[in-house]
mmCIF file of C-alpha atoms in Angstrom:
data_model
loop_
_atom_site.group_PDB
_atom_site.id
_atom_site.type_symbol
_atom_site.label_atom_id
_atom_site.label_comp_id
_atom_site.label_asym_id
_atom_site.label_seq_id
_atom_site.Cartn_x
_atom_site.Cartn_y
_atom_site.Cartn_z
ATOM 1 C CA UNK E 1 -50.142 120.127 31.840
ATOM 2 C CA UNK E 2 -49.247 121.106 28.032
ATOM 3 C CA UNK E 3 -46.147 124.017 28.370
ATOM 4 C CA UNK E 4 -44.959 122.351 31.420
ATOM 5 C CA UNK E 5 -42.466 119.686 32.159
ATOM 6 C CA UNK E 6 -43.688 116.471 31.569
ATOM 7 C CA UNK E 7 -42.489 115.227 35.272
ATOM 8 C CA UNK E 8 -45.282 117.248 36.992
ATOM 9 C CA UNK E 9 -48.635 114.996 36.895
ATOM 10 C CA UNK E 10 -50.712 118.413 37.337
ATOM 11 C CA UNK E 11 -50.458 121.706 39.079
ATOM 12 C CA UNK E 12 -50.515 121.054 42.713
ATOM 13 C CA UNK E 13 -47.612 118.301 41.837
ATOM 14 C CA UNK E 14 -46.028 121.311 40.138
ATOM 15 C CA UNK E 15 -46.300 123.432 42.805
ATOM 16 C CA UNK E 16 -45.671 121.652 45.931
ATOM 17 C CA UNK E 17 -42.349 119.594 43.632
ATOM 18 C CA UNK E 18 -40.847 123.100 43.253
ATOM 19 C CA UNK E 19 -40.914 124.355 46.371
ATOM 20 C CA UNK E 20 -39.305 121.236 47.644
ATOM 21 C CA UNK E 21 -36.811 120.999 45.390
ATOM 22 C CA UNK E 22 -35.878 124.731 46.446
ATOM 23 C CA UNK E 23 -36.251 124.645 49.959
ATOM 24 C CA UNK E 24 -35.186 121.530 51.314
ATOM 25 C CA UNK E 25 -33.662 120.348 48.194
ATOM 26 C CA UNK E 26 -31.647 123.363 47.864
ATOM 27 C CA UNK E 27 -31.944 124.246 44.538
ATOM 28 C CA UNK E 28 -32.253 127.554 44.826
ATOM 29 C CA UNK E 29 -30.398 128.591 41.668
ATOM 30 C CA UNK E 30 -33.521 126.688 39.652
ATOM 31 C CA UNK E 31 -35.546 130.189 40.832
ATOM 32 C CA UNK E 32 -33.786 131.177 37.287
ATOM 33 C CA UNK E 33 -36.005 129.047 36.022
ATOM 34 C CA UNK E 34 -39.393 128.207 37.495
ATOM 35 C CA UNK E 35 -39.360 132.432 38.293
ATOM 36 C CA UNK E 36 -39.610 135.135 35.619
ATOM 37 C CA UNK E 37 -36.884 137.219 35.913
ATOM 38 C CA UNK E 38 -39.411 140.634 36.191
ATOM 39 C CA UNK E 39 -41.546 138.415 38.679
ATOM 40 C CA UNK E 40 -43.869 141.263 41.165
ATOM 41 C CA UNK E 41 -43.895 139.891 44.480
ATOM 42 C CA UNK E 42 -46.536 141.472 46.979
ATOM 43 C CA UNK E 43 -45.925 140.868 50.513
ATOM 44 C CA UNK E 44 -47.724 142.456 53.309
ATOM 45 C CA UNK E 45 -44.594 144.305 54.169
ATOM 46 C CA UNK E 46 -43.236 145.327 51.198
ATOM 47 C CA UNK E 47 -43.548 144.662 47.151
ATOM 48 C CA UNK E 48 -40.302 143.509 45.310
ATOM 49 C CA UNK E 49 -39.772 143.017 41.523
ATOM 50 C CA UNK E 50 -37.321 140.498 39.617
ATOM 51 C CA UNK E 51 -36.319 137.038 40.894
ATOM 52 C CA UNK E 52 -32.936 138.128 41.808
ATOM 53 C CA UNK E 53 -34.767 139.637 45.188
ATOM 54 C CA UNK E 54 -36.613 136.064 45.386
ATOM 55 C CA UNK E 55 -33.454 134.549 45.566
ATOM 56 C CA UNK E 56 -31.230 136.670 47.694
ATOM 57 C CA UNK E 57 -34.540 136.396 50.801
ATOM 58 C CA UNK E 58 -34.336 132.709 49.978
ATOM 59 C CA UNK E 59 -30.949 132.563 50.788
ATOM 60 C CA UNK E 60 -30.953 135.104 53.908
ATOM 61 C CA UNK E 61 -34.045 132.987 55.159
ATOM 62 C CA UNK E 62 -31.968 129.913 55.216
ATOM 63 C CA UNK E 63 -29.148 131.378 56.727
ATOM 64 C CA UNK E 64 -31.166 132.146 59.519
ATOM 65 C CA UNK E 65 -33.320 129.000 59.829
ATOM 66 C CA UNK E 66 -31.393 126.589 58.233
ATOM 67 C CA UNK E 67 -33.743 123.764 58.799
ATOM 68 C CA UNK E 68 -36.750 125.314 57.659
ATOM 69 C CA UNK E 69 -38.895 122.827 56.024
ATOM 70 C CA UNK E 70 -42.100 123.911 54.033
ATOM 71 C CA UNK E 71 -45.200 121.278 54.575
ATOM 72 C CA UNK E 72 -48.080 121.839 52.056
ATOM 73 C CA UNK E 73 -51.089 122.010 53.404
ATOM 74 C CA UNK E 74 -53.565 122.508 50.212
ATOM 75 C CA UNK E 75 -53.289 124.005 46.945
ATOM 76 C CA UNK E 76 -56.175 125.571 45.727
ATOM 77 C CA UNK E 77 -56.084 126.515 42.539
ATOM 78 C CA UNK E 78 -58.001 128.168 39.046
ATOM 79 C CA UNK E 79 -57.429 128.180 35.949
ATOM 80 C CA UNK E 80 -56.102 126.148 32.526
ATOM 81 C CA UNK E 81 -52.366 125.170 31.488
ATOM 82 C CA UNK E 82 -53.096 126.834 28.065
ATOM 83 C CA UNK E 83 -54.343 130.116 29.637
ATOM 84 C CA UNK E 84 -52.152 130.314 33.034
ATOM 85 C CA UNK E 85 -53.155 129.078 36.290
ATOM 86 C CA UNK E 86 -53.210 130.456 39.918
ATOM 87 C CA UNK E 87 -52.329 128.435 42.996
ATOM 88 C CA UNK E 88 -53.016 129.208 46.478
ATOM 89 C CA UNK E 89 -50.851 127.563 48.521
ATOM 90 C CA UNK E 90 -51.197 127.106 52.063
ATOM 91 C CA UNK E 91 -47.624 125.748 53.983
ATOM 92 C CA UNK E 92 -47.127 124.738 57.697
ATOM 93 C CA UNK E 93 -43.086 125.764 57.721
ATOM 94 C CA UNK E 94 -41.535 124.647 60.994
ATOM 95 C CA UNK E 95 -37.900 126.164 61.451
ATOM 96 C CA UNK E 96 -35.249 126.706 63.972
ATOM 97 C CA UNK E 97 -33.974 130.549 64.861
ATOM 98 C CA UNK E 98 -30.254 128.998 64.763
ATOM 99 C CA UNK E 99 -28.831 132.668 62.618
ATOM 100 C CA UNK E 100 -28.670 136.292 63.059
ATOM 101 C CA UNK E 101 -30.896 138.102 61.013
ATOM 102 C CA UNK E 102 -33.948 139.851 60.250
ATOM 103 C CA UNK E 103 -35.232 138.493 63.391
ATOM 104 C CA UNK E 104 -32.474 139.144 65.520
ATOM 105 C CA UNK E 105 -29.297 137.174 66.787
ATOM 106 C CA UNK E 106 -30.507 133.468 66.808
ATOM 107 C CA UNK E 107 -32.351 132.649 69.422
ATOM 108 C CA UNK E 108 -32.305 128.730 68.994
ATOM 109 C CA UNK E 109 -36.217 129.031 69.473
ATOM 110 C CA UNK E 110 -38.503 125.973 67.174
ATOM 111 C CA UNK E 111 -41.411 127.810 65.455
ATOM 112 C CA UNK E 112 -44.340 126.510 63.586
ATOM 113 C CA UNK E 113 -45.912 129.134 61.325
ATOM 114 C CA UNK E 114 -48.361 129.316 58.236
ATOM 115 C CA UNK E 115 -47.857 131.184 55.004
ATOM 116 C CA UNK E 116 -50.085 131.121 51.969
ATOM 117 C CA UNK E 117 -48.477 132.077 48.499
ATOM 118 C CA UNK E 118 -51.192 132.946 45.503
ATOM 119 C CA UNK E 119 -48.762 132.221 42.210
ATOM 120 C CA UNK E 120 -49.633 132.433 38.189
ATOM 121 C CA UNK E 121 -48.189 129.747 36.328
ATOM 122 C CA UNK E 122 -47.672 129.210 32.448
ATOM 123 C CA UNK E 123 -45.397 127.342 30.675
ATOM 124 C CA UNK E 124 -43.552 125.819 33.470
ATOM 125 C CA UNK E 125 -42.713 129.739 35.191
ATOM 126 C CA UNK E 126 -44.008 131.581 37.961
ATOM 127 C CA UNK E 127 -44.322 135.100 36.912
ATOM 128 C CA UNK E 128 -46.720 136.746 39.604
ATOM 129 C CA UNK E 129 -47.322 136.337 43.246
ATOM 130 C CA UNK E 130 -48.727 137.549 46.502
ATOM 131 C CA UNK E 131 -46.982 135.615 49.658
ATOM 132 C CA UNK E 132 -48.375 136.144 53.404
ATOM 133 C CA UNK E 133 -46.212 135.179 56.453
ATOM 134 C CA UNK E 134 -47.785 135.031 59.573
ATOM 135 C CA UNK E 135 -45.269 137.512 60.880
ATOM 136 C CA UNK E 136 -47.436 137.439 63.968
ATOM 137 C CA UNK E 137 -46.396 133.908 64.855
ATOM 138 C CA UNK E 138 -42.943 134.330 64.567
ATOM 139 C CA UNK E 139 -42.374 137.542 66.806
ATOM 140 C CA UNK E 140 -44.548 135.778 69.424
ATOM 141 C CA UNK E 141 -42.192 132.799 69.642
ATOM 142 C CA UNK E 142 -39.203 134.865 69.691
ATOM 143 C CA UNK E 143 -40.664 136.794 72.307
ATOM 144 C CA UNK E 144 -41.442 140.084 70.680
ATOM 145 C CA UNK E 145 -45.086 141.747 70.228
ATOM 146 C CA UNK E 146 -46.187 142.633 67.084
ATOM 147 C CA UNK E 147 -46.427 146.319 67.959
ATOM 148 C CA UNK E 148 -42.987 146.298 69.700
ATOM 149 C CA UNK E 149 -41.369 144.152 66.450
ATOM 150 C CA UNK E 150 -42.551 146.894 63.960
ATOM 151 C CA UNK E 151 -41.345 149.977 65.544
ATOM 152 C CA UNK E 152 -37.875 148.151 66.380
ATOM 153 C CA UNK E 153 -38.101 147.742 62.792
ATOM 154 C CA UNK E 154 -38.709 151.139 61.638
ATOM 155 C CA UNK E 155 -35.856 151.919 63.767
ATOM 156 C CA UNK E 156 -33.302 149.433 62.402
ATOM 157 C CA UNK E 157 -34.485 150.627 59.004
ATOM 158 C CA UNK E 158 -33.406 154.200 59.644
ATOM 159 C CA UNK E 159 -36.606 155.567 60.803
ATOM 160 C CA UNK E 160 -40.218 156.202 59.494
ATOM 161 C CA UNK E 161 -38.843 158.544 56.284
ATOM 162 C CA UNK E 162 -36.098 155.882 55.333
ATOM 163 C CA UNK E 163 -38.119 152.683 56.255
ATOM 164 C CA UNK E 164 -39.595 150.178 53.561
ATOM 165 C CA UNK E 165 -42.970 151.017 53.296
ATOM 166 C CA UNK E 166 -45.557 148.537 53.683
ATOM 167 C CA UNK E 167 -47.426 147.310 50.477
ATOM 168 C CA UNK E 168 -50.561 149.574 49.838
ATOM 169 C CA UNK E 169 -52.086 149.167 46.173
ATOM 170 C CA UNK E 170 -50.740 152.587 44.925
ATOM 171 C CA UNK E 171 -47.221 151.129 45.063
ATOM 172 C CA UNK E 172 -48.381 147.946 43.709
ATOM 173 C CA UNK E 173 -46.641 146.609 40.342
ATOM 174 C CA UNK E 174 -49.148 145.307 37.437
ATOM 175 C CA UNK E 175 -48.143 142.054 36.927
ATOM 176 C CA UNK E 176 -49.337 139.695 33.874
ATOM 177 C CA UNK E 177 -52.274 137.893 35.561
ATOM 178 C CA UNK E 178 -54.954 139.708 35.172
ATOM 179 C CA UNK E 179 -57.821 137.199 36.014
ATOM 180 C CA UNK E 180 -60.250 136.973 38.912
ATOM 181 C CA UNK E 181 -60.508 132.941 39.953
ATOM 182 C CA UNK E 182 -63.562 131.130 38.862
ATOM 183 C CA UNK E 183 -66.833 130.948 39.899
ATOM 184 C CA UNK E 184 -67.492 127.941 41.635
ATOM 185 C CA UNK E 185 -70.413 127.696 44.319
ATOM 186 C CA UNK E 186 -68.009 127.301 47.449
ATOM 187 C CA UNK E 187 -65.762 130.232 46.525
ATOM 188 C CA UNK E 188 -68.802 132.354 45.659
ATOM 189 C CA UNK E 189 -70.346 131.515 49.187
ATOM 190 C CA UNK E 190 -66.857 132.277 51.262
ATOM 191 C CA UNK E 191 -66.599 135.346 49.391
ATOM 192 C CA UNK E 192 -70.663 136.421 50.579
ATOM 193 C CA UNK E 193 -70.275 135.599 53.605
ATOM 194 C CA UNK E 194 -66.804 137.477 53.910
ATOM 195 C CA UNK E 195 -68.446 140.254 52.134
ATOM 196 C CA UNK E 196 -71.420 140.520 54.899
ATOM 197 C CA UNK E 197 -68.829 140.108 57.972
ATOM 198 C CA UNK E 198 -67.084 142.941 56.591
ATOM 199 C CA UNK E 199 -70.567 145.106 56.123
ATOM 200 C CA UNK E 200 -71.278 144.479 59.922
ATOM 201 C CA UNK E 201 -73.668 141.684 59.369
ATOM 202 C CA UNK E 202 -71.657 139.288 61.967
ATOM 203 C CA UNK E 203 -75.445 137.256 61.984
ATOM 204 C CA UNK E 204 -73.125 135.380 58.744
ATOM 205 C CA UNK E 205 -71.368 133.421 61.707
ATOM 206 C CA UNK E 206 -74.070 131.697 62.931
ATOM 207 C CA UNK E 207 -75.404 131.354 59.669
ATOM 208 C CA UNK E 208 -73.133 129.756 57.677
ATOM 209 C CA UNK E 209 -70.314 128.696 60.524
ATOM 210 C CA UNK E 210 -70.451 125.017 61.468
ATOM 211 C CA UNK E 211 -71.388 125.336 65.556
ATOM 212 C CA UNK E 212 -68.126 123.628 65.997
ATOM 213 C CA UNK E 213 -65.828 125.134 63.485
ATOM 214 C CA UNK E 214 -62.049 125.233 63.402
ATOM 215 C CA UNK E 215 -60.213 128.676 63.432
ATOM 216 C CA UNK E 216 -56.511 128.958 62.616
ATOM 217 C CA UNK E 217 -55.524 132.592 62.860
ATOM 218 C CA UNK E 218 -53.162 135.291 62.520
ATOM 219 C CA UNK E 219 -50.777 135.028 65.672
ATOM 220 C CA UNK E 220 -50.826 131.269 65.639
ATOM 221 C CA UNK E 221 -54.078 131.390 67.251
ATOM 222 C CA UNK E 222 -56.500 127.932 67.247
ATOM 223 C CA UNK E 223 -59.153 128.519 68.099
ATOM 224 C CA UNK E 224 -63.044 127.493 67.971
ATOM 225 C CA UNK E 225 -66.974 128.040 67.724
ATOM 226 C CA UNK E 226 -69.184 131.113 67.207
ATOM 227 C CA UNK E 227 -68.191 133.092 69.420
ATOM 228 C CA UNK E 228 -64.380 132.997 68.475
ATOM 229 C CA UNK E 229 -65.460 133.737 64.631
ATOM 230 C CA UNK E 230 -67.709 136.666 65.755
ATOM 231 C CA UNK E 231 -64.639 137.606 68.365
ATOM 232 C CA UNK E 232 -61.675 137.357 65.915
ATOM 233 C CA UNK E 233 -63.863 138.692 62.905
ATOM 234 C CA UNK E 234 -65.395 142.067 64.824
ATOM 235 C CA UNK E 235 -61.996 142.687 66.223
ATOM 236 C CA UNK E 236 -60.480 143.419 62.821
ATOM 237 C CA UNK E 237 -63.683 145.242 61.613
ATOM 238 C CA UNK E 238 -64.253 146.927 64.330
ATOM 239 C CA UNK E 239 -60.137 148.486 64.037
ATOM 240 C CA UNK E 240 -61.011 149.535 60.728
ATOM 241 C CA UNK E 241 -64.825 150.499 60.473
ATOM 242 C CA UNK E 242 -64.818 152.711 57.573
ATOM 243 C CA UNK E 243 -62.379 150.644 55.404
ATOM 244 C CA UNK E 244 -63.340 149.509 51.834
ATOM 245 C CA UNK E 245 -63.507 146.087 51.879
ATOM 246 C CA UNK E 246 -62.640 144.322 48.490
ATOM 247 C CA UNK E 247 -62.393 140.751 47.190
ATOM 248 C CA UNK E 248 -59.558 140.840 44.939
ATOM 249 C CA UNK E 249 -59.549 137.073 43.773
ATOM 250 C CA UNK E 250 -62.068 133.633 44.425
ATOM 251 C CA UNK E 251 -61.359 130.393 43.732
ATOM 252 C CA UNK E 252 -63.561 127.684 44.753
ATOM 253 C CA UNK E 253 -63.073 123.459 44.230
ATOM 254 C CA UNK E 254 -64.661 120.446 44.059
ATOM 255 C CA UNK E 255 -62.224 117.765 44.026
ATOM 256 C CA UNK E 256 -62.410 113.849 44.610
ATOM 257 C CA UNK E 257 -61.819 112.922 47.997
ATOM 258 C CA UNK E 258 -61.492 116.667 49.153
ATOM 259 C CA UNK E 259 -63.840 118.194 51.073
ATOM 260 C CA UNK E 260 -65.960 121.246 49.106
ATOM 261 C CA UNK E 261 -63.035 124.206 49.861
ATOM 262 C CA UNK E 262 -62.885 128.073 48.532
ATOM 263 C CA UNK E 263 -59.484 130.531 48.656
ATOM 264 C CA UNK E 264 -60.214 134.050 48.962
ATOM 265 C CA UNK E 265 -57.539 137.167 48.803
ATOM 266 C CA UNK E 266 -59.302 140.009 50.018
ATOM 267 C CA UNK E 267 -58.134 143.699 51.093
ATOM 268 C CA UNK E 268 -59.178 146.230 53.678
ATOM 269 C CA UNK E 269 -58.089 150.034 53.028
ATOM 270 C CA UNK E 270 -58.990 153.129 54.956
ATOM 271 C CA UNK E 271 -58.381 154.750 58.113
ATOM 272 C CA UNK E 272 -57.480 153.205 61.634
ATOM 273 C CA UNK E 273 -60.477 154.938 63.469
ATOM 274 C CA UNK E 274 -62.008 152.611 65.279
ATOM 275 C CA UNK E 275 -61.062 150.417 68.897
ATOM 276 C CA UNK E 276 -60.731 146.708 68.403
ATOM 277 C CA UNK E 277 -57.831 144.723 67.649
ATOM 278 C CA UNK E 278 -55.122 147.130 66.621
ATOM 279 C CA UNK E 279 -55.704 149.172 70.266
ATOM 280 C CA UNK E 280 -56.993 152.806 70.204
ATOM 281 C CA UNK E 281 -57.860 154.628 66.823
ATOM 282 C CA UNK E 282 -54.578 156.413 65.275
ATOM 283 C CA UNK E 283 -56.151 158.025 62.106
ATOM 284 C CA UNK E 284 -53.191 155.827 60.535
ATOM 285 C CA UNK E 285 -54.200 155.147 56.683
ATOM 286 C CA UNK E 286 -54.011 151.451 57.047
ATOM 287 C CA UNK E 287 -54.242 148.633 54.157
ATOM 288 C CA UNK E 288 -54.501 144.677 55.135
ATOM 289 C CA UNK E 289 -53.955 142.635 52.358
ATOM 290 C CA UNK E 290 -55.019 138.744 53.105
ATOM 291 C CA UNK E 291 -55.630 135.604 51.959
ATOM 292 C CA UNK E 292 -58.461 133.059 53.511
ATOM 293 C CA UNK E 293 -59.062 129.440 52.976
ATOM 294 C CA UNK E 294 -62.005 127.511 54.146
ATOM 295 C CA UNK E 295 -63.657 124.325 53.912
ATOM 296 C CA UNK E 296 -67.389 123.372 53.914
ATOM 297 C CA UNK E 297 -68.877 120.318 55.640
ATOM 298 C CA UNK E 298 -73.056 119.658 55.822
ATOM 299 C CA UNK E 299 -73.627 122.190 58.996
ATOM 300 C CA UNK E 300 -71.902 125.475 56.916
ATOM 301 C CA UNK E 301 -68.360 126.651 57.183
ATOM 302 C CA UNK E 302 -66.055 123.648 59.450
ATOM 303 C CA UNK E 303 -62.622 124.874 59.103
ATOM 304 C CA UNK E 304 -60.992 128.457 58.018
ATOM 305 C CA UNK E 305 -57.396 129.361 57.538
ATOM 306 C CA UNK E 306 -56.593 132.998 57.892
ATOM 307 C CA UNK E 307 -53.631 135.241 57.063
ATOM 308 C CA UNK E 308 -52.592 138.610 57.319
ATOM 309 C CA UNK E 309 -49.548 140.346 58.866
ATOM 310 C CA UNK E 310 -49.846 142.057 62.261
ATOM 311 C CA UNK E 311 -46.554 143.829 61.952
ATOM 312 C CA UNK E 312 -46.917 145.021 58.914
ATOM 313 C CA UNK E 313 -50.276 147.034 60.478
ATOM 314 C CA UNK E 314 -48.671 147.986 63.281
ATOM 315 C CA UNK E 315 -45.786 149.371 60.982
ATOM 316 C CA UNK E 316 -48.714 151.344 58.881
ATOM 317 C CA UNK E 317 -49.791 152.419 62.398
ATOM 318 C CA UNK E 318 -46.887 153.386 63.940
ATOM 319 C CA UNK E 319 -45.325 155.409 61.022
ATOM 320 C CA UNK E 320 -48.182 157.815 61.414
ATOM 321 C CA UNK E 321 -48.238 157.876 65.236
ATOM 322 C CA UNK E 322 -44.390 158.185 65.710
#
């Protein structure tokens, strides 16, 4: 771990010690340090740059879910200490609504949500990131819909020409990492077979899906099987059926006593003209960024992790339709 401090072991330590130490350890003033002041942050809903924004959200999310606790799942990750490395971190966060904000005036509502965060590192400093919420998950449990969350949104945000626009990649910020993943076999796979799904060839799922694989999906949704891939997978393709689809970084892994397991950030951009999952076509120009992770067992594909924000769709949606 040469440029970093010497108490990380290696780079999932690193990753999974800070965020403790600034979540529940409070130390949210060390975002001075592990975050590069001019750090680009792209979020679904918007894109921020400079850690001072980092910190401020850090603080207004604990104010309103002061018990929030961050459990890493995995970090999947590319990449050399000498030359930067990129995490993808999937978190299980379990909080309490107990303060007004964003959200609403608490509710006192328990959620359990996922987020996975894609971060460069080098020399012990974050200095680029792209961070997905399952937004999704939390409106359910506070008893919104998506659609209904995003145009109360819009409203409380002074209306669709004074509203934060939702991140689309021409108001994307370069940031410093420039790279691509790696090319190991099991993120080379995920990204074909997410690459045929999203050129209609949904024969992928019975391909390379286990018969008996594990889905855990925007919304908070478990689910299993076939048939839920091919459901949950058509659904979004189906919205968007003229969209570019693009894989804009794959990282695959071996590691000992890990199963085989890839991380894919892909995006979908074009028009909302289809039916399927985001109700009837709106001509809305539309752009879903998200972030996959799956792992491999010996009958294909066994378990898949997948992320993207609802709201921030419907928002896309909405400010077109009114």
């Amino acid at each position: 771990m040469k440029g970093f401090d010497p108490k990380w072991k290696n780079f999932p330590d690193y990753i999974l010690g800070i965020t403790a130490e600034i979540w529940e350890g409070r130390g949210i003033a060390t975002l001075h340090d592990y975050y590069a002041a001019d750090i680009p942050v792209r979020s679904p809903g918007s894109v921020v740059s400079g850690n001072q924004g980092v910190i401020a959200a850090t603080m207004a999310t604990l104010a309103e879910f002061p018990d929030r606790r961050l459990l890493g799942e995995d970090v999947i990750w590319s990449g050399s200490p000498e030359e930067g490395m990129l995490s993808s971190h999937r978190i299980l966060s379990t909080a309490t609504h107990a303060g007004d904000g964003v959200y609403g005036n608490a509710t006192g509502q328990k959620l359990v949500y996922r987020i996975i965060a894609d971060c460069h590192a080098i020399n012990n400093q974050i200095n680029d990131e792209w961070l997905i919420r399952d937004q999704g998950a939390i409106v359910r449990q506070l008893g919104w819909d998506p659609k209904a969350y995003a145009a109360d949104l819009i409203d409380r945000e002074g209306g669709v020409e004074h509203c934060t626009p939702p991140f689309t990649p021409a108001i994307d910020i370069p940031g410093p990492y420039k790279g691509r993943g790696n090319d190991n076999e099991w993120g080379a796979s995920y990204a074909d077979i997410l690459t045929r799904m999203m050129g209609a060839d949904m024969a992928a799922i019975p391909a390379c899906y286990d018969p008996a694989c594990h889905l855990e999906l925007p919304g908070g949704t478990t689910a299993h099987g076939h048939d839920a891939a091919d459901r949950f997978w058509m659904g979004l393709r189906a919205s968007f059926p003229n969209a570019t689809f693009t894989i804009e970084h794959q990282i695959g892994r071996d590691d000992p006593d890990m199963v085989p397991r890839a991380a894919i950030r892909w995006g979908l951009h074009g028009l909302h003209d289809g039916w399927g999952s985001f109700g009837a076509p709106s001509g809305a120009e539309v752009y879903v960024m998200g972030i996959s992770h799956a792992e491999f067992g010996p009958r294909g594909l066994r378990l898949e992790y997948v992320l993207f924000d609802e709201t921030a769709i419907w928002k896309q949606i909405i400010m077109k339709t009114g």
